[in-house]
Coordinates of C-alpha atoms in Angstrom, one line a residue:
Chain A
X1 CA 15.1 81.5 16.7
X2 CA 13.0 80.1 14.0
X3 CA 13.6 76.5 15.0
X4 CA 12.7 77.2 18.6
X5 CA 9.6 79.1 17.6
X6 CA 8.3 76.4 15.3
X7 CA 9.1 73.9 18.0
X8 CA 7.0 75.8 20.6
X9 CA 4.0 76.0 18.2
X10 CA 4.1 72.3 17.3
X11 CA 4.6 71.4 20.9
X12 CA 1.3 73.3 21.7
X13 CA -0.6 71.1 19.3
X14 CA 0.9 67.8 20.6
X15 CA 1.0 68.3 24.4
X16 CA -2.0 69.1 26.5
X17 CA -2.3 72.6 27.9
X18 CA -1.1 71.5 31.4
X19 CA 2.4 70.7 30.3
X20 CA 4.2 72.9 28.0
X21 CA 7.9 73.3 28.1
X22 CA 9.3 76.8 27.5
X23 CA 11.7 75.8 24.9
X24 CA 12.0 72.6 22.9
X25 CA 15.3 71.7 21.2
X26 CA 14.3 70.0 18.0
X27 CA 17.2 70.5 15.8
X28 CA 19.4 68.4 17.9
X29 CA 22.0 66.4 16.1
X30 CA 20.4 64.6 13.1
X31 CA 17.1 65.5 11.3
X32 CA 13.9 63.6 11.8
X33 CA 14.3 61.3 8.7
X34 CA 17.7 59.7 8.8
X35 CA 19.5 56.9 6.9
X36 CA 20.5 55.2 10.0
X37 CA 18.4 53.9 12.8
X38 CA 17.8 57.0 15.0
X39 CA 17.6 56.3 18.7
X40 CA 14.1 57.1 20.1
X41 CA 13.8 59.9 22.5
X42 CA 13.6 58.6 26.1
X43 CA 10.2 59.9 26.6
X44 CA 9.0 58.3 23.5
X45 CA 10.5 55.1 24.6
X46 CA 8.7 55.3 28.0
X47 CA 5.5 56.1 26.3
X48 CA 5.7 53.1 23.9
X49 CA 6.7 50.8 26.7
X50 CA 3.8 51.8 28.8
X51 CA 1.3 51.5 25.9
X52 CA 2.5 48.0 24.7
X53 CA -0.2 45.6 23.8
X54 CA -0.6 42.9 26.4
X55 CA -2.9 40.1 25.1
X56 CA -5.5 39.0 27.6
X57 CA -4.6 35.8 29.3
X58 CA -7.3 33.5 30.5
X59 CA -7.1 32.3 34.1
X60 CA -7.1 28.7 33.0
X61 CA -5.0 27.9 29.9
X62 CA -7.3 26.7 27.1
X63 CA -5.6 23.4 26.8
X64 CA -6.6 22.5 30.4
X65 CA -10.3 23.0 29.6
X66 CA -12.4 20.0 28.6
X67 CA -12.3 19.8 24.9
X68 CA -15.6 18.9 23.2
X69 CA -15.2 16.3 20.4
X70 CA -15.9 17.7 17.0
X71 CA -19.4 16.8 15.9
X72 CA -19.8 14.6 12.9
X73 CA -19.1 16.9 10.0
X74 CA -21.8 17.1 7.4
X75 CA -21.2 14.8 4.5
X76 CA -19.7 16.5 1.6
X77 CA -21.6 16.3 -1.6
X78 CA -18.4 15.5 -3.4
X79 CA -17.7 12.6 -0.9
X80 CA -21.2 11.3 -1.6
X81 CA -20.5 11.3 -5.4
X82 CA -17.3 9.5 -4.9
X83 CA -18.9 6.9 -2.7
X84 CA -21.6 6.3 -5.3
X85 CA -18.9 5.8 -7.9
X86 CA -17.2 3.3 -5.7
X87 CA -20.4 1.4 -5.3
X88 CA -21.0 1.4 -8.9
X89 CA -17.5 0.1 -9.6
X90 CA -17.8 -2.7 -7.1
X91 CA -21.2 -3.8 -8.3
X92 CA -20.1 -4.0 -11.9
X93 CA -16.9 -5.9 -11.5
X94 CA -16.3 -9.7 -11.0
X95 CA -12.7 -9.3 -10.0
X96 CA -11.5 -6.6 -7.5
X97 CA -7.8 -6.7 -6.6
X98 CA -6.3 -4.5 -3.9
X99 CA -2.7 -3.4 -4.3
X100 CA -0.4 -1.2 -2.3
X101 CA 0.8 1.7 -4.4
X102 CA 4.3 3.0 -3.7
X103 CA 5.2 6.2 -5.6
X104 CA 5.8 5.6 -9.3
X105 CA 6.9 7.7 -12.1
X106 CA 4.0 9.2 -14.1
X107 CA 5.0 7.5 -17.3
X108 CA 5.2 4.2 -15.4
X109 CA 1.6 4.7 -14.2
X110 CA 0.5 5.4 -17.8
X111 CA 2.3 2.2 -19.1
X112 CA 0.8 0.2 -16.4
X113 CA -2.7 1.5 -17.1
X114 CA -2.2 0.8 -20.8
X115 CA -1.1 -2.9 -20.3
X116 CA -3.9 -3.6 -17.9
X117 CA -6.5 -2.0 -20.1
X118 CA -5.5 -4.5 -22.8
X119 CA -6.8 -7.2 -20.6
X120 CA -9.9 -5.1 -19.7
X121 CA -8.6 -4.4 -16.2
X122 CA -9.3 -0.8 -14.9
X123 CA -7.0 0.9 -12.5
X124 CA -8.9 3.0 -9.9
X125 CA -7.5 5.3 -7.2
X126 CA -9.8 5.9 -4.3
X127 CA -9.2 7.6 -0.9
X128 CA -9.3 5.3 2.1
X129 CA -11.9 7.5 3.9
X130 CA -14.2 7.3 0.9
X131 CA -13.9 3.6 0.5
X132 CA -14.0 2.3 4.0
X133 CA -17.7 3.1 4.9
X134 CA -18.8 1.7 1.5
X135 CA -16.9 -1.5 2.1
X136 CA -18.2 -1.9 5.6
X137 CA -21.7 -2.1 4.4
X138 CA -21.1 -4.3 1.3
X139 CA -20.1 -7.9 1.1
X140 CA -16.4 -7.0 1.0
X141 CA -16.3 -6.5 4.8
X142 CA -13.3 -8.7 5.3
X143 CA -11.1 -6.6 2.9
X144 CA -11.4 -3.6 5.3
X145 CA -8.1 -4.2 7.0
X146 CA -6.3 -3.9 3.7
X147 CA -7.2 -0.3 3.3
X148 CA -4.5 1.6 5.1
X149 CA -1.9 3.7 3.4
X150 CA -2.1 4.3 -0.4
X151 CA -3.9 1.6 -2.3
X152 CA -5.1 1.2 -5.8
X153 CA -8.0 -1.0 -7.0
X154 CA -7.8 -3.1 -10.1
X155 CA -11.3 -3.9 -11.2
X156 CA -12.4 -6.0 -14.1
X157 CA -15.6 -7.6 -15.3
X158 CA -13.5 -10.6 -16.3
X159 CA -11.3 -12.8 -14.1
X160 CA -8.0 -12.8 -15.9
X161 CA -5.7 -13.3 -12.9
X162 CA -2.8 -14.7 -14.9
X163 CA -2.4 -11.7 -17.1
X164 CA -2.8 -9.3 -14.2
X165 CA -0.1 -11.1 -12.2
X166 CA 2.2 -11.1 -15.2
X167 CA 1.9 -7.4 -15.6
X168 CA 2.2 -6.7 -11.9
X169 CA 5.4 -8.8 -11.8
X170 CA 7.0 -6.3 -14.0
X171 CA 6.1 -3.5 -11.7
X172 CA 7.8 -3.7 -8.3
X173 CA 6.2 -0.6 -6.9
X174 CA 2.8 -2.1 -6.9
X175 CA 2.3 -5.0 -4.4
X176 CA -0.8 -7.2 -4.6
X177 CA -2.3 -7.5 -1.2
X178 CA -5.5 -9.4 -1.8
X179 CA -8.5 -9.8 -4.1
X180 CA -12.1 -10.7 -4.3
X181 CA -12.9 -12.8 -7.3
X182 CA -16.4 -14.0 -7.9
X183 CA -17.5 -13.3 -4.3
X184 CA -14.5 -15.2 -3.0
X185 CA -11.9 -13.3 -1.0
X186 CA -8.5 -14.5 -1.8
X187 CA -5.0 -13.7 -0.4
X188 CA -2.0 -13.3 -2.7
X189 CA -1.3 -17.0 -2.6
X190 CA -4.9 -17.6 -3.4
X191 CA -4.7 -15.4 -6.4
X192 CA -1.6 -17.1 -7.7
X193 CA -3.3 -20.5 -7.3
X194 CA -6.3 -19.2 -9.0
X195 CA -4.1 -18.0 -11.9
X196 CA -2.6 -21.5 -12.2
X197 CA -5.9 -23.2 -12.6
X198 CA -6.7 -24.6 -16.0
X199 CA -9.4 -22.8 -18.1
X200 CA -13.0 -23.5 -17.4
X201 CA -13.7 -25.9 -20.3
X202 CA -10.7 -28.0 -19.5
X203 CA -11.7 -28.3 -15.8
X204 CA -15.3 -29.1 -16.8
X205 CA -14.0 -31.9 -19.1
X206 CA -11.8 -33.2 -16.2
X207 CA -14.8 -33.2 -13.8
X208 CA -17.0 -35.0 -16.3
X209 CA -14.3 -37.6 -16.9
X210 CA -13.7 -38.1 -13.2
X211 CA -17.4 -38.6 -12.5
X212 CA -17.9 -41.0 -15.4
X213 CA -14.7 -42.9 -14.4
X214 CA -16.5 -44.6 -11.4
X215 CA -19.4 -45.7 -13.5
X216 CA -17.4 -47.0 -16.2
X217 CA -15.2 -48.9 -13.8
X218 CA -18.4 -50.4 -12.2
X219 CA -19.8 -51.5 -15.6
X220 CA -16.5 -53.0 -16.6
X221 CA -16.3 -54.9 -13.3
X222 CA -19.9 -56.2 -13.7
X223 CA -19.1 -57.3 -17.2
X224 CA -15.8 -58.9 -16.3
X225 CA -17.4 -62.2 -15.0
X226 CA -19.7 -63.0 -17.9
X227 CA -17.1 -61.8 -20.4
X228 CA -14.6 -64.1 -19.0
X229 CA -17.1 -67.0 -19.0
X230 CA -18.0 -66.2 -22.6
X231 CA -14.3 -66.2 -23.6
X232 CA -13.8 -69.6 -21.8
X233 CA -16.8 -71.2 -23.5
X234 CA -15.7 -69.9 -26.9
X235 CA -12.2 -71.4 -26.4
X236 CA -13.8 -74.7 -25.2
X237 CA -16.0 -74.9 -28.3
X238 CA -13.0 -74.1 -30.5
X239 CA -11.1 -76.9 -28.8
X240 CA -13.9 -79.4 -29.2
X241 CA -14.4 -78.5 -32.8
X242 CA -10.7 -79.0 -33.5
X243 CA -10.7 -82.2 -31.5
X244 CA -13.5 -84.2 -33.2
X245 CA -15.9 -83.0 -36.0
X246 CA -18.0 -86.2 -35.8
X247 CA -19.0 -86.2 -32.1
X248 CA -22.4 -84.5 -31.2
X249 CA -21.9 -81.1 -29.4
X250 CA -22.7 -82.3 -25.8
X251 CA -21.8 -79.0 -24.1
X252 CA -24.6 -77.2 -26.0
X253 CA -27.2 -79.8 -24.7
X254 CA -25.9 -80.0 -21.2
X255 CA -26.0 -76.3 -20.8
X256 CA -29.5 -76.2 -22.2
X257 CA -30.7 -78.8 -19.6
X258 CA -29.5 -76.6 -16.6
Chain M
X1 CA 7.7 15.3 15.5
X2 CA 9.2 15.0 12.1
X3 CA 7.0 13.4 9.4
X4 CA 8.1 10.0 8.2
X5 CA 8.2 11.1 4.6
X6 CA 10.7 13.9 5.3
X7 CA 13.4 11.6 6.7
X8 CA 16.0 11.1 4.1
X9 CA 17.8 7.7 4.2
X10 CA 21.0 7.3 2.2
X11 CA 20.9 3.7 1.1
X12 CA 24.4 3.6 -0.3
X13 CA 25.7 0.8 2.1
X14 CA 22.5 -1.2 1.7
X15 CA 22.4 -4.2 -0.6
X16 CA 18.8 -5.3 -0.2
X17 CA 15.7 -4.7 1.8
X18 CA 12.9 -7.3 2.2
X19 CA 9.7 -6.1 3.8
X20 CA 7.5 -9.0 4.9
X21 CA 4.0 -8.5 6.1
X22 CA 0.5 -10.0 6.2
X23 CA -1.9 -7.4 5.0
X24 CA -4.9 -8.8 6.7
X25 CA -3.4 -8.2 10.2
X26 CA -4.1 -5.0 12.1
X27 CA -0.6 -4.1 13.0
X28 CA 1.0 -3.6 9.6
X29 CA 0.3 0.0 9.0
X30 CA 3.7 1.3 10.0
X31 CA 5.5 -1.3 8.0
X32 CA 3.5 -0.5 4.9
X33 CA 4.1 3.1 5.4
X34 CA 7.8 2.3 5.7
X35 CA 7.7 0.5 2.4
X36 CA 6.0 3.4 0.8
X37 CA 8.7 5.9 2.1
X38 CA 11.4 3.6 0.9
X39 CA 10.0 3.7 -2.6
X40 CA 10.2 7.5 -2.7
X41 CA 12.2 8.6 -5.7
X42 CA 14.7 10.6 -3.7
X43 CA 15.6 7.6 -1.5
X44 CA 15.7 5.3 -4.4
X45 CA 17.9 7.8 -6.2
X46 CA 20.6 7.4 -3.5
X47 CA 21.2 3.8 -4.5
X48 CA 19.8 2.3 -7.6
X49 CA 21.4 -1.1 -6.9
X50 CA 19.4 -1.6 -3.7
X51 CA 16.8 -4.3 -4.3
X52 CA 13.5 -3.5 -2.4
X53 CA 11.3 -6.6 -2.2
X54 CA 7.8 -6.7 -0.7
X55 CA 6.8 -10.2 0.5
X56 CA 3.1 -10.4 1.0
X57 CA 2.1 -13.4 3.1
X58 CA -1.1 -14.7 4.7
X59 CA 0.1 -16.7 7.6
X60 CA -0.5 -14.3 10.4
X61 CA 3.2 -13.7 11.0
X62 CA 4.4 -10.4 12.3
X63 CA 5.6 -7.6 9.9
X64 CA 9.4 -7.7 9.6
X65 CA 11.8 -5.5 7.7
X66 CA 15.1 -7.3 6.8
X67 CA 17.9 -5.1 5.6
X68 CA 21.1 -6.6 4.3
X69 CA 24.1 -4.3 4.1
X70 CA 26.9 -4.5 1.5
X71 CA 29.4 -5.6 4.2
X72 CA 27.2 -8.5 5.3
X73 CA 25.5 -7.0 8.3
X74 CA 21.8 -7.5 8.7
X75 CA 19.3 -5.4 10.4
X76 CA 16.0 -7.0 11.3
X77 CA 13.2 -4.7 12.6
X78 CA 9.9 -6.1 13.8
X79 CA 7.4 -3.5 12.8
X80 CA 4.5 -4.6 14.9
X81 CA 5.0 -2.1 17.6
X82 CA 7.4 0.4 15.9
X83 CA 6.4 3.6 14.1
X84 CA 7.5 4.4 10.6
X85 CA 9.7 7.3 11.8
X86 CA 11.5 5.1 14.3
X87 CA 12.3 2.5 11.8
X88 CA 13.5 5.1 9.2
X89 CA 15.7 6.9 11.8
X90 CA 17.2 3.6 12.9
X91 CA 18.0 2.7 9.4
X92 CA 19.3 6.2 8.6
X93 CA 21.6 6.3 11.6
X94 CA 23.1 2.9 10.8
X95 CA 23.6 3.8 7.1
X96 CA 25.3 7.0 8.1
X97 CA 27.6 5.1 10.5
X98 CA 28.6 2.7 7.8
X99 CA 29.2 5.5 5.4
X100 CA 31.5 7.2 7.8
X101 CA 33.4 3.9 8.4
X102 CA 33.8 3.5 4.7
X103 CA 35.1 7.1 4.2
X104 CA 37.6 6.6 7.0
X105 CA 38.7 3.3 5.5
X106 CA 39.2 5.0 2.2
X107 CA 41.1 7.8 3.7
X108 CA 43.4 5.5 5.4
X109 CA 44.0 3.6 2.1
X110 CA 44.6 6.7 0.1
X111 CA 46.2 9.4 2.3

């Protein structure tokens, strides 16, 4: 009675005037709000199926349309700052070593930084995309193929290759790939040879000695003849003096007449 | 495709890995990435006895990965035309096969 009446009233609000059932059975089975999933009324199911959202599909799938290449993105201010930093670093250092960086524990990184800092070598991390354009325009053009995958730069205003190699030998995760020392691009072997060179003063002394060796040899060669002659004459005089004190010294006169 | 850094390799049957490449050549990228992935701490943690050596040359030779296993087998991978993922999956499959063989041998020994 009451349920059917309420149903008819609510039905009048929901349905349009054309379709109004005489009686609506609402209290059928369970209530509206249940603890289990309640099966939808068939009409409700039909309505929902009809009004399902179908996304619009273009006639040609978008992946078949010609794709326009992304225009050159505006240069980020941050990237510009980083590039300026790279230029500054490269300009102020005599030795630039490029190493491959495989993941290391953080404390190892700090220890490595500490030991290299003792020899005035700075460890720099740069992204490849930042460094590559800077390198392409500077004199380090030939180091470009080194900059793939993760790298670190060891820069220093001095050229202490021996200490750097010794520190890097203790760190297997950092592999030296190449370096540019005093505007000379070196491979790993080059760096090792450079480290084995004697210090500058010793090599300067060696060069001076090598250069003066020839001239000293020449002078000794030139002096050999007269020196030999002088020695022979001295010996002769001595022999004559020993032989006879009384006889006049004929060799002195005979040489004077020549 | 799976990212190369997500491939986990169990290095237990591996004795040593030598990665040889010439960094000034253009075809070394996958080999260098392989070296980077091998040095990841998870993979290093699977076998701390495994010695990974990087041999940096300048003679224009191809990039080569030389893996020596504990039972004497050797796996040589020429990385010039391989991707990192392929090299890692090849190594991982061989390591797993060797591990399985080891386990079966141990089971046979101690039933």
